[in-house]
Short mmCIF file of C-alpha atoms and ligand atoms in Angstrom, two decimals:
data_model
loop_
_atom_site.label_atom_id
_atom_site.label_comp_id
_atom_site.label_asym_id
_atom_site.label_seq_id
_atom_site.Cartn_x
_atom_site.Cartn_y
_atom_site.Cartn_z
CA UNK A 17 -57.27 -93.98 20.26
CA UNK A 18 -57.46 -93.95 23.78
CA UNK A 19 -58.22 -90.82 26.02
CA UNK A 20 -57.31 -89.38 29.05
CA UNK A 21 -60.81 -88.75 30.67
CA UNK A 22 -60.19 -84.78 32.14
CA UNK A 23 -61.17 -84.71 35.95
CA UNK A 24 -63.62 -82.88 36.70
CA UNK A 25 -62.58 -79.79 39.20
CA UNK A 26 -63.69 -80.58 42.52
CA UNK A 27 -64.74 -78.12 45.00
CA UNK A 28 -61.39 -77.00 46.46
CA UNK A 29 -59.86 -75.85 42.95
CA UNK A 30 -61.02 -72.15 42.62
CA UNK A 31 -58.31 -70.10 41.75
CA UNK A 32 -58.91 -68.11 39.12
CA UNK A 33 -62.79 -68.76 39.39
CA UNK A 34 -65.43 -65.83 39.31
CA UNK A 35 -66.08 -64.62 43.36
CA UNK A 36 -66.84 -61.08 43.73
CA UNK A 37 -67.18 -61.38 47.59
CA UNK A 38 -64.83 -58.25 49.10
CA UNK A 39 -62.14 -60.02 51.39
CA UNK A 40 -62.77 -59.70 55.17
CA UNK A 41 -59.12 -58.76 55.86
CA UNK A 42 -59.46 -59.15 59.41
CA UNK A 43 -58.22 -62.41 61.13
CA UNK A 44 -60.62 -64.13 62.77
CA UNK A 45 -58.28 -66.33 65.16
CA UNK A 46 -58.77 -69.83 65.89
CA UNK A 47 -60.27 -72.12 68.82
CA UNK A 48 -58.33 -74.42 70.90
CA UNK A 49 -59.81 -77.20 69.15
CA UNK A 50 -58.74 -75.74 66.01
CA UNK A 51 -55.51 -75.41 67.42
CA UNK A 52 -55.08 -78.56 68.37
CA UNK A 53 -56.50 -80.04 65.33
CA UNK A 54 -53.68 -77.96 63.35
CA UNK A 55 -51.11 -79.32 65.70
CA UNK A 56 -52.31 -82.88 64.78
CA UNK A 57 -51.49 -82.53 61.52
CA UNK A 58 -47.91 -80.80 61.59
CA UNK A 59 -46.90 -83.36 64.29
CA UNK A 60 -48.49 -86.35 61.70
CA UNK A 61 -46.41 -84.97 59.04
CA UNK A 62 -43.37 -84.43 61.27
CA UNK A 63 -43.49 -88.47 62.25
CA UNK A 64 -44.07 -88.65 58.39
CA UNK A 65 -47.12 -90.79 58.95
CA UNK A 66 -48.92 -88.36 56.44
CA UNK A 67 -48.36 -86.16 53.84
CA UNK A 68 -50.10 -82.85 52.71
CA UNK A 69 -51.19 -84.65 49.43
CA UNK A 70 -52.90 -87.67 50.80
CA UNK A 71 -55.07 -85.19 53.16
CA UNK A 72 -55.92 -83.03 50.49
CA UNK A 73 -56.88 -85.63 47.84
CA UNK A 74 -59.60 -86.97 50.88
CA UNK A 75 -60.96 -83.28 50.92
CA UNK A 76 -60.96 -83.16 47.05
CA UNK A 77 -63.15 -86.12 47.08
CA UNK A 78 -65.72 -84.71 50.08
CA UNK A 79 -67.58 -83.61 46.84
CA UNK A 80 -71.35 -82.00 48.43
CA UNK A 81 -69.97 -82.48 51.97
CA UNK A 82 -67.11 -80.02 51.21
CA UNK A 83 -69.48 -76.98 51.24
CA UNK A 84 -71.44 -78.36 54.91
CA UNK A 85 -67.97 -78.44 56.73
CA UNK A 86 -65.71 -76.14 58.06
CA UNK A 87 -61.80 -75.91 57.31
CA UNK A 88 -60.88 -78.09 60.10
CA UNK A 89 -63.44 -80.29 59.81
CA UNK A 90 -62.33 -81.10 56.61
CA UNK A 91 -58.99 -81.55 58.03
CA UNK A 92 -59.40 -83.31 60.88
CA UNK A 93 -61.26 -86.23 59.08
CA UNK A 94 -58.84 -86.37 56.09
CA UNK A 95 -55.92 -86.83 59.08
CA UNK A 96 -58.14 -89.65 60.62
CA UNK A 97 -59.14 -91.15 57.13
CA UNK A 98 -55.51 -90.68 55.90
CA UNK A 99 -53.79 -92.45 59.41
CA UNK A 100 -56.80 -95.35 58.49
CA UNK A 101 -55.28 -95.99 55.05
CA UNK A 102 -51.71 -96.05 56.06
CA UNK A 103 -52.54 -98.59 59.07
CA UNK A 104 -51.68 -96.25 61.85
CA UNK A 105 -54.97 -96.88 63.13
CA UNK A 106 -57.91 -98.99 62.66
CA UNK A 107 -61.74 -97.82 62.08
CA UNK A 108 -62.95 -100.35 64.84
CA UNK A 109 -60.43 -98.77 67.77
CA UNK A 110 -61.19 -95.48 66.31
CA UNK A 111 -64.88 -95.37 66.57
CA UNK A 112 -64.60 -97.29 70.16
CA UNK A 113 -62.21 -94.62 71.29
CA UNK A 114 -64.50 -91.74 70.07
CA UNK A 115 -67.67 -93.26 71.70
CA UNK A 116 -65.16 -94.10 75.08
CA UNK A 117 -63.86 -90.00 75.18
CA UNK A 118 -67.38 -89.08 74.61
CA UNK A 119 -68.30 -90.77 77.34
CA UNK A 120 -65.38 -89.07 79.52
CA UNK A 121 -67.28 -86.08 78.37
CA UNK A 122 -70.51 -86.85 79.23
CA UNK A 123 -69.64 -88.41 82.84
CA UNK A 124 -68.60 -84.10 83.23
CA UNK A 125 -70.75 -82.84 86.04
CA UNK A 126 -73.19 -80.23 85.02
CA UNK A 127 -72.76 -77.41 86.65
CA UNK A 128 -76.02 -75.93 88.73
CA UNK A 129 -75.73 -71.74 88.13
CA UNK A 130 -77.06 -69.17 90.84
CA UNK A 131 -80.00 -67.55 90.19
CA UNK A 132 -80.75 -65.22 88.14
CA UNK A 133 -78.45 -65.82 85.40
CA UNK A 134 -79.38 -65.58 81.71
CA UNK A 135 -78.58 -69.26 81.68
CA UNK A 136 -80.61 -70.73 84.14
CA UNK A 137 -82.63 -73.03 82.07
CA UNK A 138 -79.91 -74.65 80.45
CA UNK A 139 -77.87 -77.45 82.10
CA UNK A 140 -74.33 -75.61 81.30
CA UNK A 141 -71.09 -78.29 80.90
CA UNK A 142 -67.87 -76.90 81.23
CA UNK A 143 -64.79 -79.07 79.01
CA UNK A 144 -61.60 -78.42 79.70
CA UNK A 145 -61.24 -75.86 76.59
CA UNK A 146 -64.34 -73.88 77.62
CA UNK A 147 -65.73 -74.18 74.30
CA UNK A 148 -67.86 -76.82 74.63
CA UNK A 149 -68.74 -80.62 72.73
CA UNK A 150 -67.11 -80.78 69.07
CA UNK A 151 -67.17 -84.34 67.54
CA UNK A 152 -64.27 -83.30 65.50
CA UNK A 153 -62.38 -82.11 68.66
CA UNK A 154 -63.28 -86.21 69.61
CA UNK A 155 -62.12 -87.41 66.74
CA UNK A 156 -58.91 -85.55 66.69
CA UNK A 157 -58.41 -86.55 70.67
CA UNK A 158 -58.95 -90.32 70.04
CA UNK A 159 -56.22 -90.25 67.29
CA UNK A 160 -54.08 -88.73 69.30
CA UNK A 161 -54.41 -91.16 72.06
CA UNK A 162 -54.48 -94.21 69.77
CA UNK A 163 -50.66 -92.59 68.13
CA UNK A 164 -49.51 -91.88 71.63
CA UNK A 165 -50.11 -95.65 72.91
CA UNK A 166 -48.69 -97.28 69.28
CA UNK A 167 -45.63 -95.07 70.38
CA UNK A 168 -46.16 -92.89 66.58
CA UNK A 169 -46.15 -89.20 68.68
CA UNK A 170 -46.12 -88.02 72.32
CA UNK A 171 -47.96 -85.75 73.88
CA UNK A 172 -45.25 -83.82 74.70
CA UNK A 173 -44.89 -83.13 71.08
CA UNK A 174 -48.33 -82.31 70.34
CA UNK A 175 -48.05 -79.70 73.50
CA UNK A 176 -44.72 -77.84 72.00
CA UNK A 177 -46.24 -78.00 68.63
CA UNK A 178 -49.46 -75.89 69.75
CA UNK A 179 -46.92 -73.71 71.85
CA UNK A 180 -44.45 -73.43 69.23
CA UNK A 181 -47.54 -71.37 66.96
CA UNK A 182 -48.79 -69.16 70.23
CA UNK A 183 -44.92 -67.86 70.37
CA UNK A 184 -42.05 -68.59 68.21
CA UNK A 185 -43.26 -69.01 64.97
CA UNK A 186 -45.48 -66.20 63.67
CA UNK A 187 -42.71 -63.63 64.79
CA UNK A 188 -39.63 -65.59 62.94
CA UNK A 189 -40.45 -64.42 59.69
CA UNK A 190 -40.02 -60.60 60.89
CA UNK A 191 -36.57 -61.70 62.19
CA UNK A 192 -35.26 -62.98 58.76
CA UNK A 193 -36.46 -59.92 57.02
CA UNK A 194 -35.13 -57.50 59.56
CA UNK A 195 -31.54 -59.34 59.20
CA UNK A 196 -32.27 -58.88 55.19
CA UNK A 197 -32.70 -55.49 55.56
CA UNK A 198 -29.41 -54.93 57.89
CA UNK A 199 -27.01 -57.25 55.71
CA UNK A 200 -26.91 -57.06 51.88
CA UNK A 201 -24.94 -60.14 51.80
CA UNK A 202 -27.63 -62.10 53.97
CA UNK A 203 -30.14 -60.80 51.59
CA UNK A 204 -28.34 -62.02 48.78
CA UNK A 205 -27.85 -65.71 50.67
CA UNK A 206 -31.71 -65.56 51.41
CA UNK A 207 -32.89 -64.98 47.86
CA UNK A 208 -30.42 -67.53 46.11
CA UNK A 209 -31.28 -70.24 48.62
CA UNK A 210 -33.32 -69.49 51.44
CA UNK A 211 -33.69 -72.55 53.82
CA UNK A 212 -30.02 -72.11 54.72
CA UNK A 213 -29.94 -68.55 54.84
CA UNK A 214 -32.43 -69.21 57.55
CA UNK A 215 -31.18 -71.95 59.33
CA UNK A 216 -27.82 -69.60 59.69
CA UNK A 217 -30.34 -67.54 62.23
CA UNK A 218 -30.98 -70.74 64.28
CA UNK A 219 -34.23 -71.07 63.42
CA UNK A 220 -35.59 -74.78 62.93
CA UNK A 221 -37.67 -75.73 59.85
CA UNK A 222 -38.39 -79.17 60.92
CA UNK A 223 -39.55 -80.97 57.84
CA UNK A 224 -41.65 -77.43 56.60
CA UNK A 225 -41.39 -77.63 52.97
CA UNK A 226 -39.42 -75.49 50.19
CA UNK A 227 -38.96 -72.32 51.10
CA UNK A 228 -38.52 -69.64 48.54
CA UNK A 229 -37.87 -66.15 49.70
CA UNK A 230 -39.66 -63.53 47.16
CA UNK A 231 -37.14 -59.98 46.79
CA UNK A 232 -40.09 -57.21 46.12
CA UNK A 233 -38.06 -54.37 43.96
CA UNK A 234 -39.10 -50.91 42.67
CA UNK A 235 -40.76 -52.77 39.85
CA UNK A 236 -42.06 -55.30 40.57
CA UNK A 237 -44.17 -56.86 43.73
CA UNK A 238 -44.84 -60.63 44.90
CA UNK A 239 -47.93 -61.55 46.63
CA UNK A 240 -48.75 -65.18 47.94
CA UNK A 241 -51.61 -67.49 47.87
CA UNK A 242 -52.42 -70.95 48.10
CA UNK A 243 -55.48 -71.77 45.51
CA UNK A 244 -55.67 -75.17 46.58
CA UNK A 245 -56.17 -74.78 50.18
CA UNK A 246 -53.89 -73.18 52.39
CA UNK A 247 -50.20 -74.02 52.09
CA UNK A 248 -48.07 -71.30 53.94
CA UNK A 249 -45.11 -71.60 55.66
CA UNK A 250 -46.22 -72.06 59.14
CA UNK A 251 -42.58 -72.49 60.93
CA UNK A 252 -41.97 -69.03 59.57
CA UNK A 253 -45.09 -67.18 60.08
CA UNK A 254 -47.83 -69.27 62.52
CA UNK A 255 -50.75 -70.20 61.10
CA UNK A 256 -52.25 -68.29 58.29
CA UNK A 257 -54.81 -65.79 59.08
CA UNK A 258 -58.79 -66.57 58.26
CA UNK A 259 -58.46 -64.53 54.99
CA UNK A 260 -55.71 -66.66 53.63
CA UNK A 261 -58.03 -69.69 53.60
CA UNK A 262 -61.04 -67.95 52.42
CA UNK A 263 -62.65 -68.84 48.82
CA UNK A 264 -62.46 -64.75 48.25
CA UNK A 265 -58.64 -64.61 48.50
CA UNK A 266 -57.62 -68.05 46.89
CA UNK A 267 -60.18 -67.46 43.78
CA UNK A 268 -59.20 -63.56 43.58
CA UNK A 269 -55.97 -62.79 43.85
CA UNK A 270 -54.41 -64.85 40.62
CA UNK A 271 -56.58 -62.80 38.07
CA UNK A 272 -57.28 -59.21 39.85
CA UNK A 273 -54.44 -58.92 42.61
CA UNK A 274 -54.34 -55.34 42.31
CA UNK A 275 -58.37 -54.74 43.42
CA UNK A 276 -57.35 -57.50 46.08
CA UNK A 277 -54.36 -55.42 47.49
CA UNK A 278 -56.69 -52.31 47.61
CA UNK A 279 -59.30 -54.09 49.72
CA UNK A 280 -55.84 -54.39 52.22
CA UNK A 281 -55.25 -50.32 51.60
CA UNK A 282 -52.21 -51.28 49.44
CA UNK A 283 -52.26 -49.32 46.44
CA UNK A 284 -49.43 -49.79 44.19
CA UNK A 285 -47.69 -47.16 41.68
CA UNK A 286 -50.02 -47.84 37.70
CA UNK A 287 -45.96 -49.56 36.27
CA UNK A 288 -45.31 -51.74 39.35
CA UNK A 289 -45.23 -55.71 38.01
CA UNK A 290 -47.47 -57.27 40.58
CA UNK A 291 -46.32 -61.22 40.43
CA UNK A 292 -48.68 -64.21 42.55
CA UNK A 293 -47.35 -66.67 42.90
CA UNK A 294 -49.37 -70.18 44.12
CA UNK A 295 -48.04 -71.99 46.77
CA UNK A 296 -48.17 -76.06 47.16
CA UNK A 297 -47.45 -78.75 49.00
CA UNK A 298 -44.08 -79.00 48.02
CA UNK A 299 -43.56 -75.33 48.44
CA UNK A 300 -43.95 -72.34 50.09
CA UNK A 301 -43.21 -68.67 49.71
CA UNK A 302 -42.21 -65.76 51.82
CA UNK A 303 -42.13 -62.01 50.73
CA UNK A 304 -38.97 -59.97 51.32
CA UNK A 305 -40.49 -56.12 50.84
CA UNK A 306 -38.53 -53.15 50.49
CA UNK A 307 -37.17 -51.63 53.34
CA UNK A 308 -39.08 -48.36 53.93
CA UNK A 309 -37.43 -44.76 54.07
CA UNK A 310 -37.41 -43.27 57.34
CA UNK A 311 -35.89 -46.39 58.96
CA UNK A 312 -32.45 -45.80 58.99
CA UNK A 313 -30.47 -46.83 62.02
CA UNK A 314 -33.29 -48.60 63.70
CA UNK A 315 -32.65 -51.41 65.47
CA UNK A 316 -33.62 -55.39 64.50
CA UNK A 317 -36.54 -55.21 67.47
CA UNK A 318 -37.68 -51.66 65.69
CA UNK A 319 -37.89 -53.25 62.23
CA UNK A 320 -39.02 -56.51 63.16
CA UNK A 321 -41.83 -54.57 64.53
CA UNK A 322 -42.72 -53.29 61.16
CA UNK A 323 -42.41 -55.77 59.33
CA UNK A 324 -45.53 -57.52 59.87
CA UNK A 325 -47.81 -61.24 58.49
CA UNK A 326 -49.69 -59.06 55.51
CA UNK A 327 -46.27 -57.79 54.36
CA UNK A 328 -44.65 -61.19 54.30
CA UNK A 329 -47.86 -62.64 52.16
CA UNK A 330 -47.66 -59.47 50.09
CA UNK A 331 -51.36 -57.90 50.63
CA UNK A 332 -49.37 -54.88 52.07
CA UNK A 333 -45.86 -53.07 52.47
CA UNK A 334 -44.12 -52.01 55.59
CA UNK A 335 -44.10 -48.12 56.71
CA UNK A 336 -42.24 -46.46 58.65
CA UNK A 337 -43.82 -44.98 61.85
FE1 FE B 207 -52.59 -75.40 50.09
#
């Protein structure tokens, strides 16, 4: 009889796993090039020239080189090796285009600093970020000039897509809460089926995946993570903070969410049901909490304000004040 030979786990697949790091629960940010390497990806997917599983099964397979790169390291060469596969782009006119924009970068003047400064033995080379050489920043760049020319993307929608993260979209899922809050019925419309219930507010989800809205109650609370990576729904709520991401949170929170919560300051009555739910490519969650006392007769602005990123993942609840 034949077998099924069980696949090993590879590096990425921790939830559940023994961590006992304590969560930094601050959020780190990101870099431009870190921006624009996210950007690269959303607009991929948007042109549907990729898909969230064919990215992540390249990372799965990084094996030893998973644990010497960072997040969007990982990410920016699974978009390149992904776009590769697909024939969006050949290796040859991928690795010229690299060498070409290093060149660009190189050709930079260095800059000669007045004296004294605490960098006066270094030539210093300023980029147009400020941040300096990345060859992942170069890779990403040279894809998106090779997709711009074969007509796949624009710039202009790489440009809104970065823009779209710095303002609209981390404060839109505050806005579909706060209407939750105000209209029973909406909340009702938002649990049964929430894409439309959303859409209703004018908001575009572009091709974001599922969306499932989560209803905390007295009894029970719903808290969010993606074990796999990251999935979140970013045309909701931005990009997902550094703790989201981090080994501590994704291995954690499935098996001990309530001494993950307290590392947030959310401490949660002993008979409170606290449900996690793991998030994929396919789908994505956001948290409805419980509208706090105290806020009656506030207005949308005054809730939205509130009603904040940790609450809609879950690791906290809103108060008033
Ligand atoms: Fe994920």
């Amino acid at each position: 009889m034949s077998s099924i030979p069980i696949q090993p786990m590879g590096p990425h697949d921790i939830g559940g796993q023994p961590d006992h790091d304590p969560i930094d629960t601050t959020d780190h940010g990101m870099t431009y090039w870190e921006k624009h390497a996210n950007a690269m990806m959303m607009v991929a997917a948007a042109n549907k020239l990729t898909i969230t599983d064919e990215r992540r099964r390249y990372i799965e397979g990084l094996g030893e080189r998973y644990y010497e790169m960072t997040y969007f390291e990982r990410h920016s060469e699974a978009l390149a090796n992904a776009l590769c596969e697909r024939g969006h782009i050949d290796e040859k006119n991928l690795s010229d285009r690299k060498a070409e924009i290093t060149r660009r970068f190189e050709e930079t003047p260095t800059l000669s600093l007045p004296e004294p400064s605490e960098h006066q033995h270094e030539d210093f080379k300023e980029d147009e970020t400020a941040e300096g050489f990345n060859d992942f920043h170069i890779l990403n760049l040279a894809v998106q000039e090779i997709l711009q020319e074969k007509k796949l993307i624009t710039a202009e929608e790489v440009r809104a897509m970065i823009e779209g993260f710095e303002s609209d979209y981390p404060s839109r899922g505050a806005k579909v809460v706060a209407r939750a809050w105000m209209d029973p019925d909406y909340h009702n419309r938002l649990i049964e089926d929430a894409r439309p219930a959303i859409e209703e507010l004018g908001i575009d989800l572009g091709r974001q995946a599922r969306i499932i809205a989560l209803a905390n109650t007295p009894t029970v609370h719903n808290a969010v993570v993606c074990t796999l990576c990251s999935c979140y729904p970013r045309f909701l709520m931005g990009h997902p903070p550094t703790w989201y991401k981090s080994r501590s949170y994704r291995s954690r929170l499935v098996h001990e969410p309530r001494a993950v919560l307290r590392e947030f300051g959310t401490e949660l009555p002993e008979d409170t049901t606290i449900r996690v739910h793991d998030s994929n490519a396919d789908m994505r969650y956001i948290v409805v909490p419980m509208r706090p006392e105290g806020t009656e007769g506030w207005t949308s602005e005054q809730l939205e304000e509130i009603i904040t990123r940790d609450c809609l993942v879950g690791v906290t609840v809103p108060v008033a004040g």
